[in-house]
Short mmCIF file of C-alpha atoms (C1' of nucleotides) in Angstrom, two decimals:
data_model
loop_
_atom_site.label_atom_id
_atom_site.label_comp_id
_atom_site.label_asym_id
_atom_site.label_seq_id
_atom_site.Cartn_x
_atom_site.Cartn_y
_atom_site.Cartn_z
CA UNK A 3 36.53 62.51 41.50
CA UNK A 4 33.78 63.70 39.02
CA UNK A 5 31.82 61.25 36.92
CA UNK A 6 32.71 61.97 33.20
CA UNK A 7 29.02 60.58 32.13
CA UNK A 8 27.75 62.76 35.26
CA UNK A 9 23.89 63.15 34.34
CA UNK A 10 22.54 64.09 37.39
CA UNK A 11 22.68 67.89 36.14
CA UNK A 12 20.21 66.67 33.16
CA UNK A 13 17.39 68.56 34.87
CA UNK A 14 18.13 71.35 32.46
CA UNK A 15 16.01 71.94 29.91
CA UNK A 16 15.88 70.67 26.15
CA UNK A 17 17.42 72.81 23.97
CA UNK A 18 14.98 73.39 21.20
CA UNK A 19 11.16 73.50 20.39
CA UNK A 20 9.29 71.02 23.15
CA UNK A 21 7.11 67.79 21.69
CA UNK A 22 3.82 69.24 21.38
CA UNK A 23 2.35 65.27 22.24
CA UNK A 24 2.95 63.05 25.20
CA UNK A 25 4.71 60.27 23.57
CA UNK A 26 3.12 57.86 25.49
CA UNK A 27 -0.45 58.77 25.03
CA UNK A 28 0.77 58.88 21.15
CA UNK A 29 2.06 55.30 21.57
CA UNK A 30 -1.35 54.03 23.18
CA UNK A 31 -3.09 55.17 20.52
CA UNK A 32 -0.71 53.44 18.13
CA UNK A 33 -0.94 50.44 20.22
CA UNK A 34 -5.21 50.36 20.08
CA UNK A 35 -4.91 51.30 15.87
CA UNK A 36 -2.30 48.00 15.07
CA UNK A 37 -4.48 45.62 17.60
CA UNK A 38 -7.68 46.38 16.23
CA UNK A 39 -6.76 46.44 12.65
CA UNK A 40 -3.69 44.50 11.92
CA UNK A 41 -0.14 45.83 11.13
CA UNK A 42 -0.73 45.89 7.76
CA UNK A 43 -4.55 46.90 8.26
CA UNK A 44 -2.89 50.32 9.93
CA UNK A 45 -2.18 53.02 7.38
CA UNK A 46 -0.05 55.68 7.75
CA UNK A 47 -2.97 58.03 7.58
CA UNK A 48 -5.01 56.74 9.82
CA UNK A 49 -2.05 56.70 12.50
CA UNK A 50 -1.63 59.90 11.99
CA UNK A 51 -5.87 60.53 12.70
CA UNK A 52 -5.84 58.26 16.03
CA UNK A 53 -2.60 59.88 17.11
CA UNK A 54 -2.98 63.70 16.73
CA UNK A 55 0.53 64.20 14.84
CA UNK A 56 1.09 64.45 11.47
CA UNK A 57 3.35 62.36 9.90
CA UNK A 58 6.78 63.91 10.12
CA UNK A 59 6.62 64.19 14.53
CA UNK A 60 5.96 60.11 14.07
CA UNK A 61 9.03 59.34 12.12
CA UNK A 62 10.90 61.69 14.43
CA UNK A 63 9.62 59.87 17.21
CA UNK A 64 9.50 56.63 16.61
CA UNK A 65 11.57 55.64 13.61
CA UNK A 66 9.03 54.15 10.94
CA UNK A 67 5.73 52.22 10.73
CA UNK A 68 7.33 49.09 11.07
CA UNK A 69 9.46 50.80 14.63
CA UNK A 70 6.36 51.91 15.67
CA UNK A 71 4.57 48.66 15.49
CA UNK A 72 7.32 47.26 17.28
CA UNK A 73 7.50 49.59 20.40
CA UNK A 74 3.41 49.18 20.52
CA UNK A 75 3.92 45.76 20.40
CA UNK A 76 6.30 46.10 23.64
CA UNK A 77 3.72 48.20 25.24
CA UNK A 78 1.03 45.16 24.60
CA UNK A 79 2.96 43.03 25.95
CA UNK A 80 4.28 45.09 29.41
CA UNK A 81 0.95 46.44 29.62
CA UNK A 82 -2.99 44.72 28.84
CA UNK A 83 -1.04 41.47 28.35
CA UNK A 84 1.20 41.03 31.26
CA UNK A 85 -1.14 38.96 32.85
CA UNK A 86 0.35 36.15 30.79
CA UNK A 87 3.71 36.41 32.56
CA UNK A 88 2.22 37.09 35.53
CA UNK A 89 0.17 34.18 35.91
CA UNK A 90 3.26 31.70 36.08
CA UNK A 91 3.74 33.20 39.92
CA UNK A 92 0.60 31.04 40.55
CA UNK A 93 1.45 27.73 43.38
CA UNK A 94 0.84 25.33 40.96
CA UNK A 95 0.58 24.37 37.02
CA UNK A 96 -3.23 23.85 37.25
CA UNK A 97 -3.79 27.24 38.85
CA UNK A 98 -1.70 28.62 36.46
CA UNK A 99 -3.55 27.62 33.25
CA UNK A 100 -6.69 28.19 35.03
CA UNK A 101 -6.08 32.01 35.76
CA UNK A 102 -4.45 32.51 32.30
CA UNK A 103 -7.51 31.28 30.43
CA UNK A 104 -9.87 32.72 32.68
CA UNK A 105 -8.32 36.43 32.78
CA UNK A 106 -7.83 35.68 29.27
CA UNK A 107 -11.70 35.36 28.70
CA UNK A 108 -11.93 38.58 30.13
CA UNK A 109 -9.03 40.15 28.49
CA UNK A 110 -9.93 39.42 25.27
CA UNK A 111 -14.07 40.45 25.83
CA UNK A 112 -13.58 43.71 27.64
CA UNK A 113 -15.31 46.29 25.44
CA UNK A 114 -12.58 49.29 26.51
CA UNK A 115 -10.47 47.31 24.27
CA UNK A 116 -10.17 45.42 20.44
CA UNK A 117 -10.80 41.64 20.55
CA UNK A 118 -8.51 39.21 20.78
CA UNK A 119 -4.66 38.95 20.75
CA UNK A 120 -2.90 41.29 19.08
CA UNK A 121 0.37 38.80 18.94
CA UNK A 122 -2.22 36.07 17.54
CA UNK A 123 -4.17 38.37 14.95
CA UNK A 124 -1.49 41.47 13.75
CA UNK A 125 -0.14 39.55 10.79
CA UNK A 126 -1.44 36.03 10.65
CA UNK A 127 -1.22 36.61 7.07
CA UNK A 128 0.39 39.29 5.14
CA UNK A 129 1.83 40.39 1.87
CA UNK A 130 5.22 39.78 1.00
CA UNK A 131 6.78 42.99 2.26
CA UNK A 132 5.58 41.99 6.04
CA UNK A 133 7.11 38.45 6.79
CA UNK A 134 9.81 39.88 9.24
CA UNK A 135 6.77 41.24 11.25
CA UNK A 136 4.86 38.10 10.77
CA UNK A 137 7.73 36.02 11.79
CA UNK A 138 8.22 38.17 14.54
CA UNK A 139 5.18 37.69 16.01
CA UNK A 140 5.38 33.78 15.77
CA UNK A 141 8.04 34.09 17.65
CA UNK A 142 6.35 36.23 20.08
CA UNK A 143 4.02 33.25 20.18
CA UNK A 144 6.77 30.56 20.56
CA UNK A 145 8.38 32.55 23.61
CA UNK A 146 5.35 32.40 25.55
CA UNK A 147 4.67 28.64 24.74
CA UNK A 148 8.22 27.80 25.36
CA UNK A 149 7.75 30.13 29.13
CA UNK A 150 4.81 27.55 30.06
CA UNK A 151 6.63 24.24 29.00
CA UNK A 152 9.24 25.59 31.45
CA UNK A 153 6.72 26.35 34.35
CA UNK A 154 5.32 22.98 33.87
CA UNK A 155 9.08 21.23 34.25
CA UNK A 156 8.93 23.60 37.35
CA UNK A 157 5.78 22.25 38.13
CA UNK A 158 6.80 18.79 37.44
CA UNK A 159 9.98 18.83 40.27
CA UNK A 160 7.84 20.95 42.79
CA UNK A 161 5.29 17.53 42.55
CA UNK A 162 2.12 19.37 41.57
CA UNK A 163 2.27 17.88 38.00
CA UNK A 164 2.41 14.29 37.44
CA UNK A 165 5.86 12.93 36.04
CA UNK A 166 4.71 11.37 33.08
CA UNK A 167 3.18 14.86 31.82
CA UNK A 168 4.51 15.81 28.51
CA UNK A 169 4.83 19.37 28.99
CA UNK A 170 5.51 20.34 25.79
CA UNK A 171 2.03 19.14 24.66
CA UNK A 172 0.42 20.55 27.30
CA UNK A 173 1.77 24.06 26.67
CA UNK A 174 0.82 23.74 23.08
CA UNK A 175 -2.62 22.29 24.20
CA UNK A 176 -3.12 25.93 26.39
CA UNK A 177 -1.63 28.07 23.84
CA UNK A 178 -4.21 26.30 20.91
CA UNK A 179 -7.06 27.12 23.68
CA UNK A 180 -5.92 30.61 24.03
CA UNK A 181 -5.25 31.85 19.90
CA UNK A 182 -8.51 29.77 19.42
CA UNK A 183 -10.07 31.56 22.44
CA UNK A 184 -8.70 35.63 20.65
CA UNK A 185 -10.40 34.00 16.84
CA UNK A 186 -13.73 33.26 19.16
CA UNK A 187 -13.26 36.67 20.50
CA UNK A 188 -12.88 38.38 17.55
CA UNK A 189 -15.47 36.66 16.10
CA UNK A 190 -17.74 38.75 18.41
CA UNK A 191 -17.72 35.50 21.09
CA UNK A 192 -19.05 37.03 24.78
CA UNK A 193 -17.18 36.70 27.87
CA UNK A 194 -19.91 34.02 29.52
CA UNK A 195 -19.31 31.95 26.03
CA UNK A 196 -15.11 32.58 26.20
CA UNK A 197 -15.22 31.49 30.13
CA UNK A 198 -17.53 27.99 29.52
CA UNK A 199 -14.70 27.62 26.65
CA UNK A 200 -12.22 27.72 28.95
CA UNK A 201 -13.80 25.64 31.80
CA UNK A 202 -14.38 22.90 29.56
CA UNK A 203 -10.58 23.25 28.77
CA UNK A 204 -10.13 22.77 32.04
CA UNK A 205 -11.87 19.94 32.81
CA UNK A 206 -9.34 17.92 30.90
CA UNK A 207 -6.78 18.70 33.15
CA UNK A 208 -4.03 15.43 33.73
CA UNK A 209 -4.21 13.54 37.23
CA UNK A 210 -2.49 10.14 38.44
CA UNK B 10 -44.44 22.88 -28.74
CA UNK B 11 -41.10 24.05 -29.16
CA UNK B 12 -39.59 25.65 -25.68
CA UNK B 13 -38.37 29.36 -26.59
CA UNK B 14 -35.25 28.77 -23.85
CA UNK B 15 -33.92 25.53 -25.26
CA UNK B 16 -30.49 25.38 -24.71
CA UNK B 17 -29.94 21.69 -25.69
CA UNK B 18 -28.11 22.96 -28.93
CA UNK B 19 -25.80 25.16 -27.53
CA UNK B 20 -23.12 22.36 -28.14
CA UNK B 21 -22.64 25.08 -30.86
CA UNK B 22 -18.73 26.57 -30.59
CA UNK B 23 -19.10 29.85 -28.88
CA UNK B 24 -18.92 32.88 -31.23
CA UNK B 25 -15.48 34.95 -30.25
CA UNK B 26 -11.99 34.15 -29.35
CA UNK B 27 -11.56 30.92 -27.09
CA UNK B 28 -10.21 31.58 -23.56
CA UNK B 29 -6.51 30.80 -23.52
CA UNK B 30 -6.65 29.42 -19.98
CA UNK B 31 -8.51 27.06 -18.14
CA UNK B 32 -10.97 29.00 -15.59
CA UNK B 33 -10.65 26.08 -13.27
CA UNK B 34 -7.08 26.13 -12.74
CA UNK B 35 -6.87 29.95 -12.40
CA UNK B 36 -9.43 29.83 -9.80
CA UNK B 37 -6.91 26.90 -7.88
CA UNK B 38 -4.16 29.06 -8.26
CA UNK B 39 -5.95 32.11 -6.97
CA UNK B 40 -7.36 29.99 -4.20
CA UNK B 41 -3.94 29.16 -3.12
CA UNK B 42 -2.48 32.58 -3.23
CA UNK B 43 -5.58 33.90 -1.20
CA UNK B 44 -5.10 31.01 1.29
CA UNK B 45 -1.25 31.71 2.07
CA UNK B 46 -1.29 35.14 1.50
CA UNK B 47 -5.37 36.19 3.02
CA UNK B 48 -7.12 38.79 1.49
CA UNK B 49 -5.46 41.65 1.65
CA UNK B 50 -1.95 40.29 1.42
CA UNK B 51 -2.69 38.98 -2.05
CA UNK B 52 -2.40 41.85 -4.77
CA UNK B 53 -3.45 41.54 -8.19
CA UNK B 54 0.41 41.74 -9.87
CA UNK B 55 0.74 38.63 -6.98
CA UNK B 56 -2.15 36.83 -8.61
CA UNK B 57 -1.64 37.73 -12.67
CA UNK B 58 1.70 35.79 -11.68
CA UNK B 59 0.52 33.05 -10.16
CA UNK B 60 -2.34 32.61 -12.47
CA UNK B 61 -0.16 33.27 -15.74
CA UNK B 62 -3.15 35.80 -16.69
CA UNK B 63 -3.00 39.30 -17.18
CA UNK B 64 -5.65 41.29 -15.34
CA UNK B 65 -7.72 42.31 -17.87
CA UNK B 66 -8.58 38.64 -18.64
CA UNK B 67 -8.94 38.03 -14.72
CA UNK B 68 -11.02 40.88 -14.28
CA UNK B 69 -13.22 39.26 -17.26
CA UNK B 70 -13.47 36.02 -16.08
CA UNK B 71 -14.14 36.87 -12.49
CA UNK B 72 -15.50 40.25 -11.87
CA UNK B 73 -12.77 42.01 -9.64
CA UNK B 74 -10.37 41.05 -6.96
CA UNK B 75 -13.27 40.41 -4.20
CA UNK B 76 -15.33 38.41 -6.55
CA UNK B 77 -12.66 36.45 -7.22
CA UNK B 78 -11.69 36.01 -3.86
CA UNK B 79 -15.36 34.94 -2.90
CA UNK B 80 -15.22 32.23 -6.20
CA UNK B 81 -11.89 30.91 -4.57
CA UNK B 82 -13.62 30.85 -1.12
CA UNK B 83 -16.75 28.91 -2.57
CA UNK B 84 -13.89 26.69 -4.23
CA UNK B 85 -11.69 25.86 -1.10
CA UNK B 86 -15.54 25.07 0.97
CA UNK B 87 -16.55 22.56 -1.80
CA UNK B 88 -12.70 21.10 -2.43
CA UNK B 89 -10.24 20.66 0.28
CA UNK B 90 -12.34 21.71 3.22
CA UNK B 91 -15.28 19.64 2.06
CA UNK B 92 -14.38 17.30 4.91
CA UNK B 93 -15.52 19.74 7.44
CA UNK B 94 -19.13 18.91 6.09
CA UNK B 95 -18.82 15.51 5.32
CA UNK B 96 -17.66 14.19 8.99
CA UNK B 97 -21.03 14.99 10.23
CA UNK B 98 -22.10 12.33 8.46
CA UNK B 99 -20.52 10.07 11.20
CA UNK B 100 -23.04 8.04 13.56
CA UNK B 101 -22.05 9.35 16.82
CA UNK B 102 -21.57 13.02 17.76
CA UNK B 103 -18.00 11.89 19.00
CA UNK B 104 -16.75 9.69 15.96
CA UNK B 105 -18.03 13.48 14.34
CA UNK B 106 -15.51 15.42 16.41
CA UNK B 107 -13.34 13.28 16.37
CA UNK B 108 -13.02 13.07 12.74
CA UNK B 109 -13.44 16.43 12.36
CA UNK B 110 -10.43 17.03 14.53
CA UNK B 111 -8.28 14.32 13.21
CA UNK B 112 -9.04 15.06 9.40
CA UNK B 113 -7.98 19.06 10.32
CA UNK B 114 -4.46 18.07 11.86
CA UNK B 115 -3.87 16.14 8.98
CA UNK B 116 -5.29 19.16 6.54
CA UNK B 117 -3.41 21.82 8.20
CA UNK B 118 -0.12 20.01 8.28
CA UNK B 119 -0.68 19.13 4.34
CA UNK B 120 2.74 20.56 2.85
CA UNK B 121 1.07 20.64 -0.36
CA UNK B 122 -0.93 23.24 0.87
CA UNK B 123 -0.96 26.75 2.42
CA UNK B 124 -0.81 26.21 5.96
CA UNK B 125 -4.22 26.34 8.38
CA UNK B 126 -7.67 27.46 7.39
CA UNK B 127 -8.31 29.47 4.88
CA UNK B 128 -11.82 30.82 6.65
CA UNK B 129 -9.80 31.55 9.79
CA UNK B 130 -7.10 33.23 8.58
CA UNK B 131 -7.98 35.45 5.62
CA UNK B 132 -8.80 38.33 6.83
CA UNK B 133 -8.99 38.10 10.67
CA UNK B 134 -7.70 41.93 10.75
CA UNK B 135 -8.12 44.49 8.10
CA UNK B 136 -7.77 47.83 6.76
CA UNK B 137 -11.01 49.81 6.71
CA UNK B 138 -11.60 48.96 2.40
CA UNK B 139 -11.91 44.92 3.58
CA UNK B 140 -14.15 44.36 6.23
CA UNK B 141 -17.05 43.29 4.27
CA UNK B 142 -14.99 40.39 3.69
CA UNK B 143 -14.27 40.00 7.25
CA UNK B 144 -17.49 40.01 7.70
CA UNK B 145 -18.16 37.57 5.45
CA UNK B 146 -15.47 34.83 6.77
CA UNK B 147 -16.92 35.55 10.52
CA UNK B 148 -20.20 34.56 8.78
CA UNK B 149 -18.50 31.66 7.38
CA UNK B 150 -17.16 30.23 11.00
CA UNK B 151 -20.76 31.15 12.58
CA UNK B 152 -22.41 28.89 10.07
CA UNK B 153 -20.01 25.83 10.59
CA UNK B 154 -20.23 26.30 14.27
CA UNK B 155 -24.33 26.37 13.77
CA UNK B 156 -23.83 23.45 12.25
CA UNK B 157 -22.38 21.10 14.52
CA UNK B 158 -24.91 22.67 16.76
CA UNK B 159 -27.56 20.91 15.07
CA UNK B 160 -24.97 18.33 14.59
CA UNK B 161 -25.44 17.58 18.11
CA UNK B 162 -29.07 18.11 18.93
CA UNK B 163 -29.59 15.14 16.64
CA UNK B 164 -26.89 12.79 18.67
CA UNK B 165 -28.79 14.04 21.66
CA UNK B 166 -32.51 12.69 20.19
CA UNK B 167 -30.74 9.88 18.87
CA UNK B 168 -29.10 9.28 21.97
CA UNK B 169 -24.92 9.04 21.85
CA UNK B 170 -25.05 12.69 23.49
CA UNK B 171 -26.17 13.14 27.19
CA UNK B 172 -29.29 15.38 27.30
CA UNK B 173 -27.58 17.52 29.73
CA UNK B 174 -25.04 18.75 26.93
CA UNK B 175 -25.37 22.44 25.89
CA UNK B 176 -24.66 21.89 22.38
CA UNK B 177 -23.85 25.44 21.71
CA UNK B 178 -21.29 25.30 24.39
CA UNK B 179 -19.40 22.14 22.68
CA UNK B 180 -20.00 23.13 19.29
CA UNK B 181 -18.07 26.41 20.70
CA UNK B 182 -15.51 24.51 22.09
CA UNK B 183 -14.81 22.28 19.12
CA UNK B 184 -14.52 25.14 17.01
CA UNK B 185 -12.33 27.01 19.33
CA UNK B 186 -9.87 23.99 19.33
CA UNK B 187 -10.31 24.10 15.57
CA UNK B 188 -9.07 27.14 14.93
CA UNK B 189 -6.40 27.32 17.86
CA UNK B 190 -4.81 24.22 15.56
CA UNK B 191 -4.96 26.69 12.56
CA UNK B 192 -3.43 29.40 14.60
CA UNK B 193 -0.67 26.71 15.43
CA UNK B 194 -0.19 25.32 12.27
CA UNK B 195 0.58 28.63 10.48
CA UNK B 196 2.94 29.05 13.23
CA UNK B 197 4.95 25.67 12.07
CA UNK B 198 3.19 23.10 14.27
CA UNK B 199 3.81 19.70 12.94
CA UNK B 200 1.50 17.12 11.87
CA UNK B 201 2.03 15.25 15.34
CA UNK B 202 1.89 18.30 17.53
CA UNK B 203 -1.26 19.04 16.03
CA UNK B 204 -2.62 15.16 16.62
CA UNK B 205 -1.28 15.55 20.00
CA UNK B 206 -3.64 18.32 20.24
CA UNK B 207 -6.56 16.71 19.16
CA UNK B 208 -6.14 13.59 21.37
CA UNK B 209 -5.54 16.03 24.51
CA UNK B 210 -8.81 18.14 23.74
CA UNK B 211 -10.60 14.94 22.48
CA UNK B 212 -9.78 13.32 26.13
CA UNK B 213 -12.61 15.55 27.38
CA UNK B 214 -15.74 14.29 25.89
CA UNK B 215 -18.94 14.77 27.94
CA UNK B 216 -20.30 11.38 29.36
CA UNK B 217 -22.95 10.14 32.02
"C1'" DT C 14 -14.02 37.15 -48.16
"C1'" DT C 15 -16.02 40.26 -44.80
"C1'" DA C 16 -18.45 41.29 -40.54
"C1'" DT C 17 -19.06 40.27 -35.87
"C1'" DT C 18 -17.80 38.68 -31.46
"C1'" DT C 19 -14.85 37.73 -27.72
"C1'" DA C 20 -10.08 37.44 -25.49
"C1'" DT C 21 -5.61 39.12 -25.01
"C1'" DT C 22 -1.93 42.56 -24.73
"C1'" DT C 23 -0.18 46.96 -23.72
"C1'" DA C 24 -0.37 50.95 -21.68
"C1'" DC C 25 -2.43 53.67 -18.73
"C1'" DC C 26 -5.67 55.72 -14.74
"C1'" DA C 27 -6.60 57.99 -10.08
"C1'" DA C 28 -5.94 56.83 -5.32
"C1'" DT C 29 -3.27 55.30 -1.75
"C1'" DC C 30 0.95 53.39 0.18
"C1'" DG C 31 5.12 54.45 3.35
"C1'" DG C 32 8.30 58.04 3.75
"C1'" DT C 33 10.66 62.87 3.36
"C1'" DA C 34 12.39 67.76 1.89
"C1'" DT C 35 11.52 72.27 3.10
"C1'" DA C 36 10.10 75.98 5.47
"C1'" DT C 37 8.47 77.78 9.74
"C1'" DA C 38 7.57 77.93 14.78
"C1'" DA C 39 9.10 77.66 19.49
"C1'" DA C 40 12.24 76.74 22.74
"C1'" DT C 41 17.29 77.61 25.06
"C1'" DA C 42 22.16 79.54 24.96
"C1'" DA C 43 25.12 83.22 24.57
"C1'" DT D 26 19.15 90.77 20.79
"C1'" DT D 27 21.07 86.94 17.89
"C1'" DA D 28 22.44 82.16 17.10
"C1'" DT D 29 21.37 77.51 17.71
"C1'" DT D 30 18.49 73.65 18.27
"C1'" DT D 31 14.50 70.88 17.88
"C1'" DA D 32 9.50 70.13 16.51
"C1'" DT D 33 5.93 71.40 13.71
"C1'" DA D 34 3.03 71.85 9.32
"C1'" DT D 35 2.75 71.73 4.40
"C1'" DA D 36 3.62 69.88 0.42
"C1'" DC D 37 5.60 66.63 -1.96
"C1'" DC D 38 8.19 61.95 -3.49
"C1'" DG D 39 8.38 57.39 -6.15
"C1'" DA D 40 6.19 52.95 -5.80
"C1'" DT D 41 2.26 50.26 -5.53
"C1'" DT D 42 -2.71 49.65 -5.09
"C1'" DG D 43 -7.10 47.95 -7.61
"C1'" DG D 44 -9.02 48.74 -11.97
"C1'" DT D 45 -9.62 50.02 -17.26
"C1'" DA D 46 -9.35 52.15 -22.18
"C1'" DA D 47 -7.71 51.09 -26.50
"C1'" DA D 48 -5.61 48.33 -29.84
"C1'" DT D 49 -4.91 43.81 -31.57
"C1'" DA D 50 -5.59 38.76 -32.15
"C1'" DA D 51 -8.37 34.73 -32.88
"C1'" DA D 52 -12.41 32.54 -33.29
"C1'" DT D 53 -17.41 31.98 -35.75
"C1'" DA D 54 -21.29 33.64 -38.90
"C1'" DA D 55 -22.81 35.07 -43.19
#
DNA sequence: TTATTTATTTACCAATCGGTATATAAATAA
DNA sequence: TTATTTATATACCGATTGGTAAATAAATAA
């Protein structure tokens, strides 16, 4: 019997006018504007410059500013950022924390991109119309801590952490490292001065 | 012979209408909107409230919303982050840092106060009309951090500091830690956490 | 008192903010 | 061709931005 929701025939054409961008190139550019200057650094107009499109195509595309930031945001973190979930496929804790600082050095120096973290720097601060993407970024943050306290219990039963390891600590001690790591960045800190930062992080690494 | 700039009888009442605020106060006020809010996130209908001034008197008393800003800036160096300058008057390099490190946990969590550091999170990202004073906080953080360079030289010709220590590299590294805790405590990290933090970071002090 | 000086209040300014109505252009469907 | 659909460009919206002109109030000086 024939699917109802059959879609394989979808090859067909769109119906009316074609989008004169490729709305992920559009999105990329989005993405570089809101990391470099903040959400609430990014206006409207200068979107509209970086992208291409005037202002109309954006709203059709992606919703609002505030939409916009958010799908950018999802394309930071599935994109330059996923080495930060990637890194927990490491053997064991200590390798872990040593590739995510050290690719972090050179995440947040490479020149082809802004400085720092965009989930650590977008909306720090903000005015009063911007706390739900503030507080949506914290969370952001809290998520990724919460990711590494779970490795670490991982770590913990597959015996390359010792037991008495308070893993919640230690994932807010490499988190501090790494926002303290994107203000050193953005501070115009080079990627020789971010890696000794994070070797002497990692010198302080628990034993037995 | 009489001195043509003597000012010792200006305890004479000045000529106009007195100012119907205290200049002191407003500046506090506008030093904690500035701190919660950073610099751009703080508008001038934000700050008439909070100061109980309307703008014309605040534009009087303090140039515009920049100048003011810097005033509250010079304010929040010589008041509540005067500690920052006064631990390096500790004997050691490490009862310095550790002070320094200690005394910030405690600062940061301070409910009575806008979460983390004002100098770190002001104006980390910007719209294109601010980044003079970006420029000026990241001048801010360079001079602290030159600081505790020289900070450290000293320890090492006084001798608490192994010779081999690249004092830029640690001074890098405390800072980094210090403003990783801000990061954190904007975030909602707790007086504790942020202690926790300190000890973990202070665990790796260079010795012989 | 009257003149002068300074601060405050009110009302306003141009520029920019995020967002949209309207008209037109470019595609497919019939 | 004509109708329909979707995207574009232009021009505009009210609200808010930082900042100020003008009128009034409160003090001292003469």
């Amino acid at each position: 019997m024939a699917d109802i929701n059959d879609n394989t025939k979808s090859i067909t054409k769109p119906r009316g006018r074609p989008q004169a961008f490729n709305q992920e190139d559009a999105l990329e550019a989005a993405l570089n504007v809101f990391w470099s200057r903040g959400y609430e650094g990014t206006s409207m107009a200068e979107l509209t410059e970086a992208l291409g499109i005037n202002k109309p195509s954006i709203y059709a595309a992606f919703g609002n500013k505030e939409e916009l930031f958010r799908q950018a945001l999802a394309r930071y973190v599935a994109g330059p950022a996923a080495f930060v979930t990637e890194v927990k496929n490491q053997v064991t804790a200590r390798q872990v924390v040593e590739s995510f600082l050290l690719q972090a050095a050179d995440f947040f120096s490479n020149k082809n991109t802004p400085s720092g973290c965009m989930i650590v720097q977008a909306a720090l601060t903000c005015g009063r119309g911007s706390t739900v993407v503030q507080q949506e970024l914290m969370a952001y943050r809290k998520r990724y801590e919460e990711s590494f306290i779970a490795r670490f219990e991982l770590a913990k039963i597959q015996g390359d952490l010792p037991q008495q390891v308070n893993s919640q600590q230690l994932a807010k001690y490499v988190a501090t490292i790494h926002q303290g790591m994107s203000v050193q960045a953005s501070s115009g800190a080079t990627r020789e001065e971010l890696l000794a930062i994070a070797d002497m992080a990692l010198k302080n690494w628990p034993t037995n």
